[in-house]
PDB file of C-alpha atoms in Angstrom:
ATOM      1  CA  UNK A   1     -51.555 -17.041  -7.818  1.00 53.00           C
ATOM      2  CA  UNK A   2     -48.221 -15.773  -7.250  1.00 52.00           C
ATOM      3  CA  UNK A   3     -47.314 -14.088  -3.251  1.00 51.00           C
ATOM      4  CA  UNK A   4     -46.758 -10.376  -4.163  1.00 61.00           C
ATOM      5  CA  UNK A   5     -43.896  -9.316  -1.852  1.00 54.00           C
ATOM      6  CA  UNK A   6     -40.447  -9.196  -1.747  1.00 58.00           C
ATOM      7  CA  UNK A   7     -38.462 -11.463  -3.958  1.00 55.00           C
ATOM      8  CA  UNK A   8     -36.286 -13.598  -2.014  1.00 51.00           C
ATOM      9  CA  UNK A   9     -34.314 -14.409  -5.190  1.00 50.00           C
ATOM     10  CA  UNK A  10     -33.442 -11.183  -5.824  1.00 44.00           C
ATOM     11  CA  UNK A  11     -32.570  -9.670  -2.005  1.00 45.00           C
ATOM     12  CA  UNK A  12     -29.952 -13.174  -2.346  1.00 39.00           C
ATOM     13  CA  UNK A  13     -28.910 -11.805  -5.332  1.00 44.00           C
ATOM     14  CA  UNK A  14     -27.964  -8.295  -4.498  1.00 42.00           C
ATOM     15  CA  UNK A  15     -26.634  -9.508  -1.255  1.00 41.00           C
ATOM     16  CA  UNK A  16     -24.113 -12.050  -2.944  1.00 42.00           C
ATOM     17  CA  UNK A  17     -23.451  -8.890  -5.740  1.00 42.00           C
ATOM     18  CA  UNK A  18     -22.440  -6.092  -2.961  1.00 44.00           C
ATOM     19  CA  UNK A  19     -20.630  -8.948  -1.117  1.00 42.00           C
ATOM     20  CA  UNK A  20     -18.633  -9.636  -4.567  1.00 37.00           C
ATOM     21  CA  UNK A  21     -17.453  -5.856  -4.884  1.00 38.00           C
ATOM     22  CA  UNK A  22     -16.902  -5.392  -0.989  1.00 42.00           C
ATOM     23  CA  UNK A  23     -14.382  -8.474  -1.430  1.00 42.00           C
ATOM     24  CA  UNK A  24     -12.837  -6.756  -5.345  1.00 38.00           C
ATOM     25  CA  UNK A  25     -12.953  -3.397  -4.063  1.00 39.00           C
ATOM     26  CA  UNK A  26     -10.256  -4.845  -1.007  1.00 42.00           C
ATOM     27  CA  UNK A  27      -8.499  -6.415  -3.613  1.00 50.00           C
ATOM     28  CA  UNK A  28      -8.293  -3.154  -5.530  1.00 71.00           C
ATOM     29  CA  UNK A  29      -7.231  -1.396  -2.315  1.00 96.00           C
ATOM     30  CA  UNK A  30      -4.607  -4.207  -1.259  1.00 97.00           C
ATOM     31  CA  UNK A  31      -3.053  -4.050  -5.053  1.00 97.00           C
ATOM     32  CA  UNK A  32      -3.227  -0.357  -4.235  1.00 97.00           C
ATOM     33  CA  UNK A  33      -0.920  -0.934  -1.742  1.00 98.00           C
ATOM     34  CA  UNK A  34       1.566  -2.611  -3.319  1.00 98.00           C
ATOM     35  CA  UNK A  35       2.143  -0.353  -6.127  1.00 98.00           C
ATOM     36  CA  UNK A  36       2.783   2.556  -3.868  1.00 97.00           C
ATOM     37  CA  UNK A  37       5.033   1.104  -0.808  1.00 98.00           C
ATOM     38  CA  UNK A  38       6.361  -2.708  -2.342  1.00 98.00           C
ATOM     39  CA  UNK A  39       9.895  -3.150  -4.723  1.00 98.00           C
ATOM     40  CA  UNK A  40      11.276  -6.560  -4.366  1.00 97.00           C
ATOM     41  CA  UNK A  41      13.662  -6.866  -5.571  1.00 95.00           C
ATOM     42  CA  UNK A  42      14.762  -2.652  -5.803  1.00 95.00           C
ATOM     43  CA  UNK A  43      14.594  -1.197  -8.824  1.00 91.00           C
ATOM     44  CA  UNK A  44      17.295   0.430  -8.795  1.00 86.00           C
ATOM     45  CA  UNK A  45      20.434   1.492  -6.375  1.00 84.00           C
ATOM     46  CA  UNK A  46      21.522   4.780  -8.028  1.00 89.00           C
ATOM     47  CA  UNK A  47      20.694   8.223  -6.497  1.00 87.00           C
ATOM     48  CA  UNK A  48      17.843   9.056  -8.633  1.00 95.00           C
ATOM     49  CA  UNK A  49      16.091   5.615  -7.334  1.00 97.00           C
ATOM     50  CA  UNK A  50      12.955   8.026  -5.737  1.00 97.00           C
ATOM     51  CA  UNK A  51      12.598  10.263  -9.099  1.00 96.00           C
ATOM     52  CA  UNK A  52      12.464   7.393 -11.641  1.00 96.00           C
ATOM     53  CA  UNK A  53       9.840   4.494  -9.100  1.00 97.00           C
ATOM     54  CA  UNK A  54       7.640   7.664  -8.531  1.00 97.00           C
ATOM     55  CA  UNK A  55       6.792   8.554 -11.652  1.00 95.00           C
ATOM     56  CA  UNK A  56       6.882   4.647 -12.546  1.00 95.00           C
ATOM     57  CA  UNK A  57       4.240   4.234  -9.735  1.00 97.00           C
ATOM     58  CA  UNK A  58       2.200   7.469 -10.683  1.00 95.00           C
ATOM     59  CA  UNK A  59       3.118   9.228  -7.403  1.00 96.00           C
ATOM     60  CA  UNK A  60       3.932  12.783  -8.835  1.00 95.00           C
ATOM     61  CA  UNK A  61       0.542  13.876 -10.366  1.00 92.00           C
ATOM     62  CA  UNK A  62      -1.412  15.724 -10.341  1.00 94.00           C
ATOM     63  CA  UNK A  63       0.650  16.442  -6.959  1.00 95.00           C
ATOM     64  CA  UNK A  64       4.109  15.727  -6.166  1.00 96.00           C
ATOM     65  CA  UNK A  65       3.502  13.187  -2.878  1.00 97.00           C
ATOM     66  CA  UNK A  66       6.038  15.222  -0.519  1.00 97.00           C
ATOM     67  CA  UNK A  67       6.424  11.407   0.949  1.00 98.00           C
ATOM     68  CA  UNK A  68       5.925   7.664   0.235  1.00 98.00           C
ATOM     69  CA  UNK A  69       7.939   4.569   1.908  1.00 98.00           C
ATOM     70  CA  UNK A  70       9.044   1.690  -0.535  1.00 98.00           C
ATOM     71  CA  UNK A  71       9.284  -1.324   1.368  1.00 98.00           C
ATOM     72  CA  UNK A  72      12.015  -4.454  -0.098  1.00 98.00           C
ATOM     73  CA  UNK A  73      10.319  -7.493   0.637  1.00 98.00           C
ATOM     74  CA  UNK A  74       8.540 -10.149  -1.203  1.00 98.00           C
ATOM     75  CA  UNK A  75       4.410  -9.414  -1.016  1.00 98.00           C
ATOM     76  CA  UNK A  76       4.050 -12.360   0.661  1.00 98.00           C
ATOM     77  CA  UNK A  77       6.208 -10.670   3.395  1.00 98.00           C
ATOM     78  CA  UNK A  78       4.048  -8.049   3.989  1.00 98.00           C
ATOM     79  CA  UNK A  79       1.149  -9.056   3.742  1.00 98.00           C
ATOM     80  CA  UNK A  80       2.046 -11.871   6.908  1.00 98.00           C
ATOM     81  CA  UNK A  81       1.829  -8.870   8.861  1.00 98.00           C
ATOM     82  CA  UNK A  82      -1.199  -8.607   9.051  1.00 98.00           C
ATOM     83  CA  UNK A  83      -1.714 -12.041  10.354  1.00 96.00           C
ATOM     84  CA  UNK A  84       1.219 -14.288  11.855  1.00 97.00           C
ATOM     85  CA  UNK A  85       4.233 -12.060  11.429  1.00 98.00           C
ATOM     86  CA  UNK A  86       2.568  -9.131  12.755  1.00 98.00           C
ATOM     87  CA  UNK A  87       1.254  -7.820  16.493  1.00 98.00           C
ATOM     88  CA  UNK A  88      -2.484  -6.237  15.593  1.00 97.00           C
ATOM     89  CA  UNK A  89      -4.412  -3.057  17.827  1.00 95.00           C
ATOM     90  CA  UNK A  90      -7.644  -3.392  15.624  1.00 94.00           C
ATOM     91  CA  UNK A  91      -6.748  -3.061  11.811  1.00 95.00           C
ATOM     92  CA  UNK A  92      -3.146  -1.658  12.472  1.00 97.00           C
ATOM     93  CA  UNK A  93      -0.353  -4.393  12.814  1.00 98.00           C
ATOM     94  CA  UNK A  94       2.676  -3.642  13.379  1.00 98.00           C
ATOM     95  CA  UNK A  95       5.680  -5.509  12.245  1.00 98.00           C
ATOM     96  CA  UNK A  96       7.667  -8.821  13.812  1.00 98.00           C
ATOM     97  CA  UNK A  97      10.780  -8.315  11.765  1.00 98.00           C
ATOM     98  CA  UNK A  98      12.629  -5.500  10.167  1.00 98.00           C
ATOM     99  CA  UNK A  99      12.157  -4.687   6.474  1.00 98.00           C
ATOM    100  CA  UNK A 100      14.394  -3.064   4.184  1.00 98.00           C
ATOM    101  CA  UNK A 101      12.906   0.546   3.329  1.00 98.00           C
ATOM    102  CA  UNK A 102      13.233   3.515   1.236  1.00 98.00           C
ATOM    103  CA  UNK A 103      11.794   6.771   2.065  1.00 98.00           C
ATOM    104  CA  UNK A 104      10.844   9.298  -0.883  1.00 98.00           C
ATOM    105  CA  UNK A 105      10.751  12.983  -0.063  1.00 98.00           C
ATOM    106  CA  UNK A 106      10.060  15.526  -2.388  1.00 97.00           C
ATOM    107  CA  UNK A 107      12.748  18.321  -2.735  1.00 97.00           C
ATOM    108  CA  UNK A 108      11.366  21.784  -2.373  1.00 95.00           C
ATOM    109  CA  UNK A 109      10.324  23.415  -5.765  1.00 92.00           C
ATOM    110  CA  UNK A 110       9.184  20.176  -7.229  1.00 93.00           C
ATOM    111  CA  UNK A 111       6.437  20.604  -9.737  1.00 91.00           C
ATOM    112  CA  UNK A 112       3.697  17.978 -11.297  1.00 90.00           C
ATOM    113  CA  UNK A 113       5.629  16.646 -14.060  1.00 83.00           C
ATOM    114  CA  UNK A 114       9.629  17.489 -12.378  1.00 90.00           C
ATOM    115  CA  UNK A 115       8.967  16.138  -8.684  1.00 96.00           C
ATOM    116  CA  UNK A 116      12.337  15.547  -7.717  1.00 97.00           C
ATOM    117  CA  UNK A 117      12.767  13.406  -4.356  1.00 97.00           C
ATOM    118  CA  UNK A 118      15.353  13.053  -2.165  1.00 97.00           C
ATOM    119  CA  UNK A 119      16.065   8.797  -0.905  1.00 97.00           C
ATOM    120  CA  UNK A 120      16.481   8.059   2.519  1.00 97.00           C
ATOM    121  CA  UNK A 121      17.684   4.149   3.786  1.00 96.00           C
ATOM    122  CA  UNK A 122      16.531   2.322   6.698  1.00 96.00           C
ATOM    123  CA  UNK A 123      15.918  -1.170   8.557  1.00 98.00           C
ATOM    124  CA  UNK A 124      13.008  -1.059  10.577  1.00 98.00           C
ATOM    125  CA  UNK A 125      10.057  -2.228  11.691  1.00 98.00           C
ATOM    126  CA  UNK A 126       6.392  -0.582  10.143  1.00 98.00           C
ATOM    127  CA  UNK A 127       3.167  -0.574  11.117  1.00 98.00           C
ATOM    128  CA  UNK A 128       0.460  -1.152   8.342  1.00 98.00           C
ATOM    129  CA  UNK A 129      -3.325  -0.626   8.658  1.00 98.00           C
ATOM    130  CA  UNK A 130      -4.960  -3.787   7.655  1.00 97.00           C
ATOM    131  CA  UNK A 131      -8.310  -5.335   6.087  1.00 97.00           C
ATOM    132  CA  UNK A 132      -9.516  -8.941   5.490  1.00 95.00           C
ATOM    133  CA  UNK A 133      -5.815  -9.631   6.440  1.00 96.00           C
ATOM    134  CA  UNK A 134      -4.509  -7.960   3.592  1.00 97.00           C
ATOM    135  CA  UNK A 135      -2.260  -4.591   4.145  1.00 98.00           C
ATOM    136  CA  UNK A 136      -4.209  -1.278   2.653  1.00 98.00           C
ATOM    137  CA  UNK A 137      -2.513   1.431   4.791  1.00 97.00           C
ATOM    138  CA  UNK A 138       1.146   2.130   5.405  1.00 97.00           C
ATOM    139  CA  UNK A 139       1.201   3.691   8.817  1.00 97.00           C
ATOM    140  CA  UNK A 140       4.810   4.370   9.711  1.00 97.00           C
ATOM    141  CA  UNK A 141       8.405   3.398  10.894  1.00 97.00           C
ATOM    142  CA  UNK A 142       8.350   2.106  13.959  1.00 95.00           C
TER     143      UNK A 142
END
């Protein structure tokens, strides 16, 4: 007669499924971070840079994102902030090196679909939020 009660194989399968879904979610957050904040090499240097990239990256709908920062460095250099190229305090890590940045700020009167941005450039250190050694949130310029 088979024992009645918890089924260890079913439980193990559910645990593994949950772990896989969590890992996929982290990968999705990292991919979203790359889409929102990494542009290497910089895709244009004209005065319309922010207008174009914010629209291409889907950051102008359903509302015009007020401010967004783009990091002009290879993804592996940005990712390294969460490991050996940054100083971490909990989930936030400060970069040891400076990065070339473009900050896009929406202009007053912009509407979704017709967002107009002003660009400013900086070369500064940054702070990112990390999960599982991957950047998932741009926190601020240092």
